[in-house]
Short mmCIF file of C-alpha atoms in Angstrom, two decimals:
data_model
loop_
_atom_site.label_atom_id
_atom_site.label_comp_id
_atom_site.label_asym_id
_atom_site.label_seq_id
_atom_site.Cartn_x
_atom_site.Cartn_y
_atom_site.Cartn_z
CA MET A 23 4.80 -39.00 243.02
CA ASN A 24 7.44 -40.13 240.72
CA ILE A 25 5.99 -42.80 239.16
CA ARG A 26 7.66 -44.21 235.95
CA ASN A 27 4.55 -44.82 233.82
CA SER A 28 6.20 -42.86 230.70
CA GLN A 29 9.31 -44.82 230.16
CA SER A 30 9.96 -47.29 228.13
CA ILE A 31 9.38 -51.18 229.30
CA LEU A 32 12.75 -51.65 228.13
CA ASN A 33 14.09 -49.46 230.70
CA GLU A 34 12.53 -51.07 233.37
CA GLY A 35 14.16 -52.16 236.50
CA TYR A 36 17.12 -49.58 235.65
CA TYR A 37 16.87 -48.11 239.19
CA HIS A 38 17.23 -51.67 240.64
CA ASN A 39 20.64 -52.26 238.32
CA MET A 40 22.19 -49.13 238.01
CA LYS A 41 25.51 -50.84 239.97
CA GLN A 42 28.03 -50.22 237.19
CA ILE A 43 29.61 -53.41 236.04
CA ASP A 44 33.14 -53.62 235.07
CA TYR A 45 32.68 -56.48 231.97
CA LYS A 46 36.73 -56.65 231.83
CA LYS A 47 36.83 -57.87 235.10
CA ALA A 48 34.09 -60.03 234.80
CA PHE A 49 35.17 -61.27 231.72
CA PRO A 50 37.33 -64.32 233.03
CA LYS A 51 34.48 -65.55 234.98
CA ASP A 52 31.92 -65.07 232.43
CA PHE A 53 33.79 -67.00 229.74
CA SER A 54 34.61 -70.00 231.71
CA ALA A 55 30.57 -69.61 233.25
CA GLY A 56 29.69 -69.98 229.43
CA LEU A 57 31.66 -72.31 228.75
CA VAL A 58 30.45 -74.62 231.17
CA VAL A 59 26.85 -73.78 230.51
CA PHE A 60 27.43 -74.60 226.76
CA LEU A 61 28.59 -78.08 227.87
CA VAL A 62 25.51 -78.71 230.22
CA ALA A 63 23.42 -76.75 227.47
CA LEU A 64 23.93 -78.85 224.38
CA PRO A 65 22.88 -82.37 225.49
CA LEU A 66 19.73 -80.77 227.39
CA CYS A 67 19.06 -79.24 224.06
CA LEU A 68 18.87 -82.42 222.15
CA GLY A 69 17.39 -84.20 224.46
CA ILE A 70 14.28 -81.59 225.09
CA ALA A 71 14.30 -81.99 220.70
CA LEU A 72 14.33 -85.96 221.02
CA ALA A 73 11.55 -85.79 223.62
CA SER A 74 9.62 -83.36 221.89
CA GLY A 75 9.37 -85.40 218.83
CA ALA A 76 11.06 -82.56 217.00
CA PRO A 77 14.34 -82.54 214.71
CA LEU A 78 17.47 -82.40 216.82
CA ILE A 79 18.37 -79.41 215.23
CA SER A 80 15.74 -77.55 216.71
CA GLY A 81 16.51 -77.86 220.49
CA ILE A 82 20.29 -76.48 219.04
CA ILE A 83 18.52 -73.33 217.46
CA ALA A 84 16.18 -72.62 220.46
CA GLY A 85 19.49 -72.63 222.50
CA LEU A 86 21.11 -70.17 219.44
CA VAL A 87 18.57 -67.71 219.55
CA GLY A 88 18.53 -67.54 223.82
CA GLY A 89 22.25 -67.51 224.01
CA LEU A 90 22.92 -64.97 221.07
CA PHE A 91 20.04 -62.97 220.98
CA VAL A 92 17.63 -63.18 224.04
CA ALA A 93 20.35 -62.60 226.80
CA TRP A 94 20.80 -59.10 225.14
CA ILE A 95 17.43 -57.95 225.38
CA SER A 96 16.54 -59.24 228.53
CA GLY A 97 17.30 -57.12 231.52
CA SER A 98 18.80 -60.31 233.73
CA HIS A 99 22.74 -60.49 234.29
CA THR A 100 22.26 -64.15 235.13
CA SER A 101 19.35 -65.83 233.37
CA VAL A 102 20.00 -68.26 230.63
CA SER A 103 17.34 -69.05 227.56
CA GLY A 104 16.95 -72.06 225.91
CA PRO A 105 13.98 -75.15 225.43
CA ALA A 106 12.64 -75.78 228.30
CA ALA A 107 11.66 -79.47 229.58
CA GLY A 108 8.44 -78.22 230.97
CA LEU A 109 7.12 -77.70 227.48
CA THR A 110 7.87 -81.01 225.76
CA ALA A 111 4.54 -82.63 226.72
CA ILE A 112 3.07 -79.89 225.13
CA VAL A 113 5.25 -79.41 221.94
CA LEU A 114 4.70 -83.40 221.74
CA VAL A 115 0.87 -82.83 221.45
CA GLN A 116 0.78 -79.86 219.52
CA ILE A 117 3.07 -81.13 216.71
CA ASP A 118 0.82 -84.14 216.46
CA LYS A 119 -2.66 -82.35 216.24
CA LEU A 120 -0.96 -79.74 213.65
CA GLY A 121 0.42 -82.91 211.41
CA SER A 122 4.24 -81.62 210.94
CA PHE A 123 6.52 -79.76 212.43
CA GLU A 124 6.63 -76.96 209.88
CA ALA A 125 3.24 -75.96 211.15
CA PHE A 126 4.05 -76.15 214.43
CA LEU A 127 6.63 -73.40 214.07
CA CYS A 128 3.85 -71.02 213.31
CA ALA A 129 2.34 -71.58 216.57
CA VAL A 130 5.98 -70.79 218.05
CA ILE A 131 5.95 -67.23 215.94
CA LEU A 132 2.43 -66.26 217.00
CA ALA A 133 3.62 -67.45 220.56
CA GLY A 134 5.99 -65.04 220.77
CA VAL A 135 3.78 -61.87 219.65
CA PHE A 136 1.70 -62.86 222.47
CA GLN A 137 4.27 -62.80 224.73
CA LEU A 138 5.12 -59.59 223.20
CA LEU A 139 1.52 -58.39 223.98
CA MET A 140 1.82 -59.37 227.61
CA GLY A 141 4.92 -57.58 227.98
CA LEU A 142 3.70 -54.48 226.91
CA SER A 143 0.54 -54.92 229.09
CA LYS A 144 3.07 -55.58 232.08
CA ALA A 145 1.93 -58.90 232.31
CA GLY A 146 4.99 -59.66 234.11
CA SER A 147 3.79 -58.36 237.33
CA LEU A 148 2.33 -61.96 237.46
CA ALA A 149 5.17 -63.26 239.16
CA ALA A 150 4.60 -61.24 241.99
CA PHE A 151 1.76 -63.09 243.52
CA PHE A 152 4.35 -65.98 244.02
CA PRO A 153 5.30 -66.26 247.33
CA SER A 154 9.04 -66.83 248.05
CA SER A 155 8.34 -69.74 250.38
CA VAL A 156 7.01 -71.41 246.85
CA ILE A 157 9.92 -69.96 244.78
CA LYS A 158 12.32 -71.33 247.46
CA GLY A 159 10.60 -74.94 247.21
CA LEU A 160 11.14 -74.63 243.13
CA LEU A 161 14.72 -74.05 243.53
CA ALA A 162 15.29 -76.85 246.19
CA ALA A 163 13.05 -79.16 244.12
CA ILE A 164 14.83 -78.90 240.56
CA GLY A 165 18.28 -79.41 242.85
CA ILE A 166 16.53 -82.68 244.09
CA ILE A 167 15.44 -83.62 240.67
CA LEU A 168 18.83 -83.00 239.34
CA ILE A 169 20.13 -85.38 241.50
CA LEU A 170 17.41 -87.80 241.26
CA LYS A 171 17.57 -87.80 237.27
CA GLN A 172 21.22 -87.53 236.84
CA ILE A 173 22.14 -90.85 238.98
CA PRO A 174 21.20 -93.35 236.14
CA HIS A 175 23.30 -91.10 233.80
CA LEU A 176 26.51 -91.50 236.27
CA PHE A 177 26.34 -95.04 236.18
CA GLY A 178 25.58 -95.48 232.29
CA HIS A 179 22.27 -96.22 232.28
CA ASP A 180 20.63 -93.68 229.47
CA PRO A 181 17.61 -95.13 228.35
CA ASP A 182 15.66 -91.94 229.52
CA TRP A 183 16.78 -88.58 227.46
CA PHE A 184 19.11 -86.53 229.31
CA GLY A 185 17.49 -83.66 230.77
CA ASP A 186 13.65 -84.86 231.37
CA MET A 187 12.66 -83.26 234.25
CA ALA A 188 9.35 -84.70 235.03
CA PHE A 189 8.65 -87.27 237.21
CA GLN A 190 6.78 -90.13 235.02
CA GLN A 191 8.70 -90.88 232.08
CA GLN A 192 7.59 -90.61 228.32
CA ASP A 193 9.03 -94.27 228.53
CA GLY A 194 6.54 -95.67 231.16
CA LYS A 195 8.96 -95.43 234.05
CA ASN A 196 9.63 -92.84 236.78
CA THR A 197 12.52 -91.07 238.82
CA PHE A 198 12.76 -93.80 241.10
CA SER A 199 11.86 -97.00 238.99
CA GLU A 200 14.50 -95.77 236.85
CA ILE A 201 17.00 -95.47 239.53
CA ILE A 202 16.31 -99.04 241.10
CA ALA A 203 16.77 -100.34 237.39
CA THR A 204 20.12 -98.54 237.65
CA THR A 205 21.29 -100.99 239.92
CA PHE A 206 21.03 -103.87 237.35
CA HIS A 207 22.38 -101.64 234.60
CA ILE A 208 25.28 -100.49 235.65
CA HIS A 209 27.75 -99.80 233.01
CA PRO A 210 31.70 -100.11 234.73
CA GLY A 211 32.96 -97.84 232.12
CA ALA A 212 30.64 -95.09 232.49
CA ALA A 213 30.45 -95.15 236.24
CA VAL A 214 34.25 -94.94 236.55
CA VAL A 215 34.28 -91.75 234.80
CA GLY A 216 31.04 -90.44 236.54
CA LEU A 217 32.13 -91.41 239.96
CA ILE A 218 35.81 -89.95 239.35
CA SER A 219 34.12 -86.65 237.90
CA LEU A 220 31.79 -86.45 241.12
CA ALA A 221 34.82 -87.25 243.27
CA LEU A 222 36.66 -84.30 241.58
CA LEU A 223 33.86 -81.64 241.45
CA ILE A 224 33.57 -82.35 245.12
CA MET A 225 37.14 -82.22 246.08
CA TRP A 226 38.32 -79.39 244.11
CA ASP A 227 37.28 -76.40 246.50
CA ARG A 228 38.51 -78.11 249.61
CA THR A 229 41.82 -79.40 248.29
CA ALA A 230 44.60 -77.75 246.50
CA LEU A 231 43.13 -78.48 242.93
CA LYS A 232 41.77 -75.21 243.72
CA LYS A 233 45.01 -73.28 242.63
CA ILE A 234 44.31 -74.60 239.29
CA PRO A 235 43.70 -71.36 236.95
CA LEU A 236 40.86 -73.53 235.18
CA PRO A 237 36.85 -73.92 236.15
CA ALA A 238 36.42 -77.42 237.79
CA PRO A 239 33.67 -78.25 235.32
CA LEU A 240 35.84 -77.80 232.15
CA VAL A 241 38.44 -80.08 233.51
CA VAL A 242 36.22 -82.55 234.67
CA VAL A 243 34.95 -82.48 231.19
CA VAL A 244 38.12 -82.77 229.62
CA LEU A 245 38.97 -85.86 231.79
CA GLY A 246 36.13 -87.50 231.31
CA THR A 247 36.89 -87.54 227.60
CA ILE A 248 40.37 -88.66 228.16
CA LEU A 249 39.30 -91.66 230.23
CA THR A 250 36.93 -92.58 227.11
CA PHE A 251 40.06 -93.12 225.11
CA VAL A 252 41.92 -94.89 227.61
CA LEU A 253 38.91 -97.19 229.03
CA ARG A 254 38.33 -98.33 225.19
CA PRO A 255 40.58 -100.76 224.97
CA MET A 256 39.93 -102.38 227.87
CA GLY A 257 36.63 -104.67 225.85
CA GLN A 258 33.10 -103.74 225.67
CA TYR A 259 32.82 -103.58 229.55
CA MET A 260 34.81 -100.64 230.00
CA GLU A 261 34.24 -99.23 226.37
CA ILE A 262 31.99 -96.18 226.67
CA GLY A 263 30.15 -96.40 223.32
CA VAL A 264 28.04 -94.12 221.50
CA SER A 265 24.82 -94.47 223.45
CA HIS A 266 26.33 -92.89 226.45
CA LEU A 267 28.04 -89.82 224.83
CA VAL A 268 27.08 -86.90 223.79
CA GLN A 269 25.20 -87.23 220.35
CA VAL A 270 24.83 -84.07 217.90
CA PRO A 271 23.64 -83.92 214.20
CA GLY A 272 25.96 -82.14 212.38
CA THR A 273 27.57 -81.49 209.24
CA GLY A 274 30.92 -80.14 209.79
CA ASN A 275 30.16 -76.80 207.55
CA ALA A 276 28.07 -73.62 208.09
CA LYS A 277 26.82 -74.28 204.40
CA ASP A 278 25.24 -77.88 205.23
CA PHE A 279 24.49 -76.68 208.56
CA LEU A 280 22.34 -74.15 207.25
CA GLY A 281 20.71 -76.27 205.04
CA THR A 282 19.35 -78.35 207.42
CA LEU A 283 16.72 -75.66 209.15
CA PRO A 284 13.51 -76.64 209.34
CA LYS A 285 11.39 -73.88 207.69
CA PRO A 286 7.75 -72.55 209.11
CA ASP A 287 4.75 -73.56 206.65
CA PHE A 288 3.00 -70.21 206.67
CA SER A 289 0.08 -71.47 204.51
CA VAL A 290 -1.58 -72.69 207.81
CA MET A 291 -0.59 -69.75 210.09
CA PHE A 292 -3.77 -68.15 210.93
CA SER A 293 -5.51 -71.56 211.41
CA SER A 294 -7.58 -72.30 214.28
CA GLY A 295 -5.21 -75.13 215.11
CA VAL A 296 -2.10 -73.05 215.12
CA PHE A 297 -4.04 -70.09 217.02
CA ILE A 298 -4.99 -72.52 220.22
CA ALA A 299 -1.07 -74.01 219.94
CA ALA A 300 0.16 -70.71 220.24
CA ILE A 301 -1.78 -69.43 222.95
CA THR A 302 -1.39 -72.63 225.01
CA ILE A 303 2.49 -71.84 224.71
CA ALA A 304 2.75 -68.59 225.17
CA ILE A 305 0.79 -68.85 228.50
CA VAL A 306 2.95 -71.91 229.84
CA ALA A 307 6.21 -70.39 228.63
CA THR A 308 4.99 -66.95 229.97
CA LEU A 309 4.77 -68.68 233.51
CA GLU A 310 7.53 -70.73 233.34
CA THR A 311 9.38 -67.70 232.22
CA LEU A 312 8.81 -65.35 235.10
CA LEU A 313 8.99 -67.92 237.94
CA ASN A 314 12.43 -69.22 236.78
CA LEU A 315 13.40 -65.44 236.23
CA GLU A 316 12.35 -65.02 240.41
CA ALA A 317 14.07 -68.11 241.31
CA VAL A 318 17.26 -67.06 239.13
CA ASP A 319 16.96 -63.52 241.15
CA LYS A 320 17.31 -65.45 244.23
CA LEU A 321 20.49 -66.96 243.48
CA ASP A 322 22.09 -64.24 241.99
CA PRO A 323 25.21 -62.97 244.48
CA GLU A 324 24.72 -59.48 243.69
CA LYS A 325 21.04 -59.73 244.35
CA ARG A 326 19.87 -57.78 241.31
CA VAL A 327 16.21 -57.55 240.27
CA SER A 328 15.27 -58.83 236.69
CA PRO A 329 12.51 -56.66 235.38
CA PRO A 330 9.90 -59.26 234.14
CA ASN A 331 7.95 -56.99 231.57
CA ARG A 332 11.10 -56.74 229.47
CA GLU A 333 12.02 -60.32 230.24
CA LEU A 334 8.73 -61.16 228.01
CA LEU A 335 9.57 -59.08 225.20
CA ALA A 336 12.98 -60.51 225.19
CA GLN A 337 11.46 -64.10 225.25
CA GLY A 338 8.91 -62.73 222.98
CA SER A 339 11.17 -61.93 220.23
CA GLY A 340 13.19 -64.74 220.55
CA ASN A 341 10.46 -67.19 220.21
CA ILE A 342 9.61 -65.19 217.06
CA ILE A 343 13.21 -65.72 215.63
CA SER A 344 13.34 -69.17 216.83
CA GLY A 345 10.22 -69.98 214.77
CA LEU A 346 11.52 -68.52 211.79
CA LEU A 347 14.39 -70.34 211.94
CA GLY A 348 13.12 -73.73 212.90
CA GLY A 349 13.66 -74.11 216.52
CA LEU A 350 11.73 -74.93 219.50
CA PRO A 351 9.67 -72.64 221.94
CA LEU A 352 12.12 -71.08 224.34
CA THR A 353 12.05 -70.12 228.12
CA SER A 354 14.21 -68.46 230.80
CA VAL A 355 15.60 -72.18 232.20
CA ILE A 356 16.54 -72.86 235.68
CA VAL A 357 18.85 -75.41 235.24
CA ARG A 358 21.52 -73.50 232.90
CA SER A 359 20.70 -70.20 234.74
CA SER A 360 21.85 -71.91 238.26
CA VAL A 361 24.89 -73.55 236.52
CA ASN A 362 25.59 -70.14 235.17
CA ILE A 363 25.62 -68.51 238.59
CA ALA A 364 27.10 -71.87 240.11
CA THR A 365 30.31 -71.52 237.88
CA GLY A 366 30.97 -67.75 238.65
CA GLY A 367 28.47 -66.00 235.61
CA GLN A 368 28.47 -62.34 236.45
CA THR A 369 27.03 -60.88 233.52
CA ARG A 370 24.96 -61.84 229.93
CA ILE A 371 28.27 -61.93 228.47
CA SER A 372 28.24 -65.75 229.96
CA CYS A 373 25.09 -66.41 228.55
CA PHE A 374 26.18 -64.74 224.87
CA ILE A 375 29.43 -67.17 224.91
CA HIS A 376 27.27 -70.08 225.44
CA GLY A 377 25.46 -69.24 222.76
CA VAL A 378 28.81 -68.58 220.36
CA PHE A 379 30.13 -72.11 222.12
CA LEU A 380 26.76 -73.99 220.51
CA LEU A 381 27.06 -71.94 216.88
CA THR A 382 30.47 -72.56 216.27
CA THR A 383 31.42 -76.25 217.79
CA VAL A 384 27.68 -77.72 216.21
CA MET A 385 28.20 -76.42 213.11
CA PHE A 386 32.11 -76.85 212.66
CA PHE A 387 33.45 -79.66 215.35
CA PRO A 388 30.72 -81.87 215.96
CA ALA A 389 32.85 -85.07 215.93
CA LEU A 390 35.12 -83.29 219.05
CA LEU A 391 31.51 -82.97 221.18
CA ASN A 392 30.32 -86.38 220.43
CA THR A 393 33.58 -87.94 222.44
CA ILE A 394 32.06 -86.46 226.00
CA PRO A 395 30.55 -88.58 227.91
CA LEU A 396 27.34 -88.03 229.62
CA ALA A 397 28.46 -89.16 232.99
CA THR A 398 30.78 -86.57 233.02
CA LEU A 399 27.82 -84.06 232.55
CA ALA A 400 25.73 -86.03 234.93
CA ALA A 401 28.09 -85.58 237.69
CA ILE A 402 28.45 -81.61 237.11
CA LEU A 403 24.61 -81.22 237.49
CA ILE A 404 24.59 -83.23 240.50
CA VAL A 405 26.59 -81.31 241.95
CA THR A 406 24.59 -78.02 240.85
CA GLY A 407 21.72 -80.02 242.51
CA PHE A 408 23.49 -80.08 245.64
CA LYS A 409 24.15 -76.64 245.75
CA LEU A 410 20.29 -75.81 244.77
CA ALA A 411 18.97 -77.79 247.79
CA GLY A 412 21.43 -77.83 250.62
CA ILE A 413 20.98 -78.24 254.13
CA PRO A 414 21.20 -74.47 255.00
CA LEU A 415 18.24 -73.51 252.84
CA PHE A 416 15.80 -76.19 254.60
CA LYS A 417 17.26 -74.76 258.31
CA GLN A 418 16.88 -71.12 257.00
CA MET A 419 12.75 -72.49 255.76
CA TRP A 420 12.32 -74.05 259.27
CA LYS A 421 13.32 -71.03 261.08
CA SER A 422 10.85 -68.87 259.20
CA GLY A 423 8.21 -70.77 260.70
CA ARG A 424 5.32 -73.34 259.68
CA ASN A 425 3.66 -70.59 257.13
CA GLN A 426 6.96 -70.57 255.40
CA PHE A 427 8.43 -74.29 255.79
CA VAL A 428 4.94 -76.24 254.80
CA PRO A 429 4.12 -74.51 251.76
CA PHE A 430 8.11 -74.96 250.76
CA VAL A 431 8.06 -78.59 251.40
CA ILE A 432 4.68 -79.46 249.66
CA THR A 433 6.03 -77.33 246.89
CA ILE A 434 9.32 -79.50 246.78
CA ILE A 435 7.10 -82.45 246.98
CA ALA A 436 4.51 -81.65 244.35
CA ILE A 437 7.14 -80.50 241.83
CA VAL A 438 9.47 -83.56 242.45
CA LEU A 439 6.29 -86.29 241.89
CA THR A 440 4.78 -84.51 239.03
CA ASP A 441 5.98 -81.89 237.39
CA LEU A 442 7.70 -78.14 237.70
CA LEU A 443 4.13 -76.31 236.48
CA ILE A 444 1.85 -78.50 238.53
CA GLY A 445 3.81 -78.65 241.48
CA LEU A 446 3.87 -75.01 241.58
CA LEU A 447 0.12 -74.45 240.93
CA VAL A 448 -0.07 -77.07 244.26
CA GLY A 449 2.54 -75.55 246.17
CA MET A 450 0.58 -72.40 245.34
CA GLY A 451 -2.33 -73.59 247.01
CA VAL A 452 -0.92 -74.46 250.01
CA ALA A 453 0.54 -71.11 250.48
CA ILE A 454 -2.25 -69.50 250.03
CA PHE A 455 -3.92 -71.27 252.62
CA PHE A 456 -1.07 -70.01 255.06
CA ILE A 457 -0.62 -66.78 254.08
CA LEU A 458 -3.94 -65.34 252.95
CA PRO A 459 -5.24 -64.24 256.60
CA ALA A 460 -1.67 -62.58 257.13
CA SER A 461 -2.32 -61.06 253.31
CA LEU A 462 -5.31 -59.12 254.58
CA LYS A 463 -3.17 -57.46 257.27
CA LEU A 464 -1.64 -54.02 257.10
CA PRO A 465 1.09 -54.33 254.91
CA ALA A 466 3.08 -51.43 256.34
CA ARG A 467 5.04 -50.62 260.11
CA ARG A 468 3.78 -47.39 261.82
CA VAL A 469 6.45 -45.40 262.93
CA VAL A 470 5.71 -41.91 265.10
CA GLU A 471 8.97 -39.64 264.69
CA LYS A 472 9.91 -36.27 266.05
CA GLY A 473 10.36 -33.50 263.59
CA SER A 474 11.14 -29.75 263.91
CA ASP A 475 7.41 -29.30 263.23
CA GLY A 476 5.88 -31.72 265.23
CA ASP A 477 5.62 -35.46 264.95
CA ILE A 478 5.89 -37.17 261.87
CA LEU A 479 3.80 -40.38 261.15
CA LYS A 480 5.55 -42.98 258.94
CA ILE A 481 4.13 -45.62 256.87
CA GLU A 482 6.83 -48.30 256.03
CA LEU A 483 5.60 -50.45 253.11
CA VAL A 484 6.91 -53.87 253.38
CA ASN A 485 8.81 -55.97 250.32
CA ARG A 486 5.56 -56.64 248.59
CA VAL A 487 2.46 -55.06 248.41
CA SER A 488 -0.11 -56.80 246.34
CA PHE A 489 -4.10 -56.04 245.62
CA LEU A 490 -4.93 -58.39 248.64
CA ASN A 491 -3.55 -55.18 250.80
CA ARG A 492 -5.46 -52.55 249.85
CA ALA A 493 -8.37 -52.39 251.98
CA SER A 494 -5.98 -52.74 255.01
CA LEU A 495 -3.65 -50.13 253.63
CA MET A 496 -6.27 -47.76 252.32
CA LYS A 497 -8.42 -48.01 256.07
CA THR A 498 -5.19 -46.91 257.85
CA LEU A 499 -4.72 -43.87 255.35
CA HIS A 500 -7.94 -43.06 256.12
CA GLU A 501 -7.86 -43.24 259.76
CA VAL A 502 -4.89 -40.91 259.95
CA PRO A 503 -6.04 -37.30 261.78
CA ASN A 504 -6.66 -34.52 259.61
CA GLY A 505 -3.43 -32.17 259.99
CA THR A 506 -0.75 -35.11 260.16
CA GLN A 507 2.47 -34.35 258.77
CA LEU A 508 2.25 -38.42 256.75
CA VAL A 509 5.01 -40.04 255.23
CA ILE A 510 4.50 -43.23 252.91
CA ASP A 511 7.75 -45.01 252.68
CA ALA A 512 8.03 -47.73 249.97
CA SER A 513 11.96 -47.34 249.56
CA SER A 514 12.42 -50.98 250.73
CA THR A 515 9.80 -52.32 248.34
CA VAL A 516 10.54 -53.96 245.27
CA TYR A 517 6.74 -54.92 243.97
CA ILE A 518 3.69 -53.22 244.56
CA ASP A 519 0.53 -54.07 242.67
CA PRO A 520 -1.16 -51.24 240.16
CA ASP A 521 -3.92 -51.02 242.33
CA ILE A 522 -2.08 -50.11 245.38
CA ILE A 523 -0.34 -47.15 243.16
CA ASN A 524 -3.17 -45.86 241.80
CA SER A 525 -5.07 -45.65 245.22
CA ILE A 526 -2.04 -43.62 246.94
CA THR A 527 -2.32 -41.64 243.73
CA ASP A 528 -5.68 -40.99 244.35
CA PHE A 529 -5.16 -40.55 248.12
CA GLU A 530 -2.03 -37.98 247.23
CA LYS A 531 -4.24 -35.81 244.63
CA GLN A 532 -7.68 -36.02 246.25
CA THR A 533 -7.55 -36.95 249.78
CA ALA A 534 -4.53 -35.64 251.46
CA PRO A 535 -5.43 -32.01 250.08
CA ALA A 536 -8.80 -32.26 251.12
CA ARG A 537 -8.08 -33.03 255.10
CA ASP A 538 -4.88 -31.07 255.07
CA LEU A 539 -2.24 -33.74 255.35
CA LYS A 540 1.17 -33.22 254.18
CA LEU A 541 2.13 -36.31 252.57
CA SER A 542 5.24 -36.90 251.36
CA LEU A 543 6.22 -40.13 249.32
CA VAL A 544 9.62 -41.76 249.78
CA GLY A 545 10.89 -44.60 247.47
CA PHE A 546 8.02 -44.43 244.45
CA LYS A 547 10.61 -43.83 241.83
CA ASP A 548 11.66 -47.23 242.04
CA GLN A 549 8.11 -48.88 241.70
CA GLN A 550 5.97 -49.68 238.60
#
């Protein structure tokens, strides 16, 4: 039995990602995707830092670490890491409890250490227990939230921070009340720019515009920036003011930029408060990362499978570096990752390029970035939202039956009306109610084939085999008649719980020889 227990976790996922990638051929698409991800990530980094009660530069630092460093350690080719909206409430509370942002940075560093330990102990398998209906519900919910949350920004109503994903906002309003308020606070100039940007993005692939050898979002950003200057002489109702533009704190030179970085207060490194904060951040960031990684893999056109334990090592290393440099905690982020895939990103180069753009423009050209209207970026995210929550996905889930569709819909509703983590837990609870009876059944298909030496019994394992399936699988194996030619086939299986692996190993080494079973194992080299 060829199980890769002795291989390094950094090589985890090797068999799933064996397809050779032509980086030179992919570079043009990666470059344009990286540029678009940068344009979207910039205001998100700033907005998350603002909502977290942290220095604005700390959000940029987390984005830089995610792009320039985590991209190369991660086993995912399409995931983009950075500061996460799902952590804002936790960060805000912990900064207040610890008394200073400098003390909080120590918690970020320790959280990274905890994530490294989780990666080494292979805790990444946690994500495998979330059903696909819940993961698809997460994708659709993020798409719907992007649409709902960006409608106010599209029309120039910007009281809430750009990138807020929670239903209940920090200003006391919620997603729906903010949309209603927008009808009374439309900024004519921003609305013109936003609607033109949205129309252009929608028409791009349906008209001759698609022949233009530039990514549509980049053209839209350039056009939106030009329109802000065109509208400026038309008076205060059409002029797009600073509050409706990207607002990057910048110095214009590398020396002053580096001098603005917050520094950890190591004197409180091992205090109980920092320790508790670190554990909280590590648990929430890990769960969010693993679920986002699972969702991103479902969006990947190449259907590559990202190694979760390696991702924990990457995120842990990234959080240690981010904390040392004065940055916020980071995770794999579904919004940036989905924009990356939607704009053609094929390899980790696109994530790296977005980091390069973040570094160079924030360090040297902040004034240029501050001419980009939020309405244009809102249009890009709205189009991304429609791609994530498309009608084909709902049709697919409906055809999958009630056991898939109900958890899918409830996950969407729960996430939209609460936040990502609470919504996922609700969806998971509903999914367990529907799938638990089926999970206890045999996770395999029995096939009898003709062989030269007689009949061969083949047990073909399903896509995922969890510990819940152990009893039924072992019962089936123990019922196989003595002397049978038996094949256990895992070639179509993405994940097998370690308990199942251990049980099959014991069966192979002890039970099969004792009962004269001619056992062959197929496909297990791809398993943990």
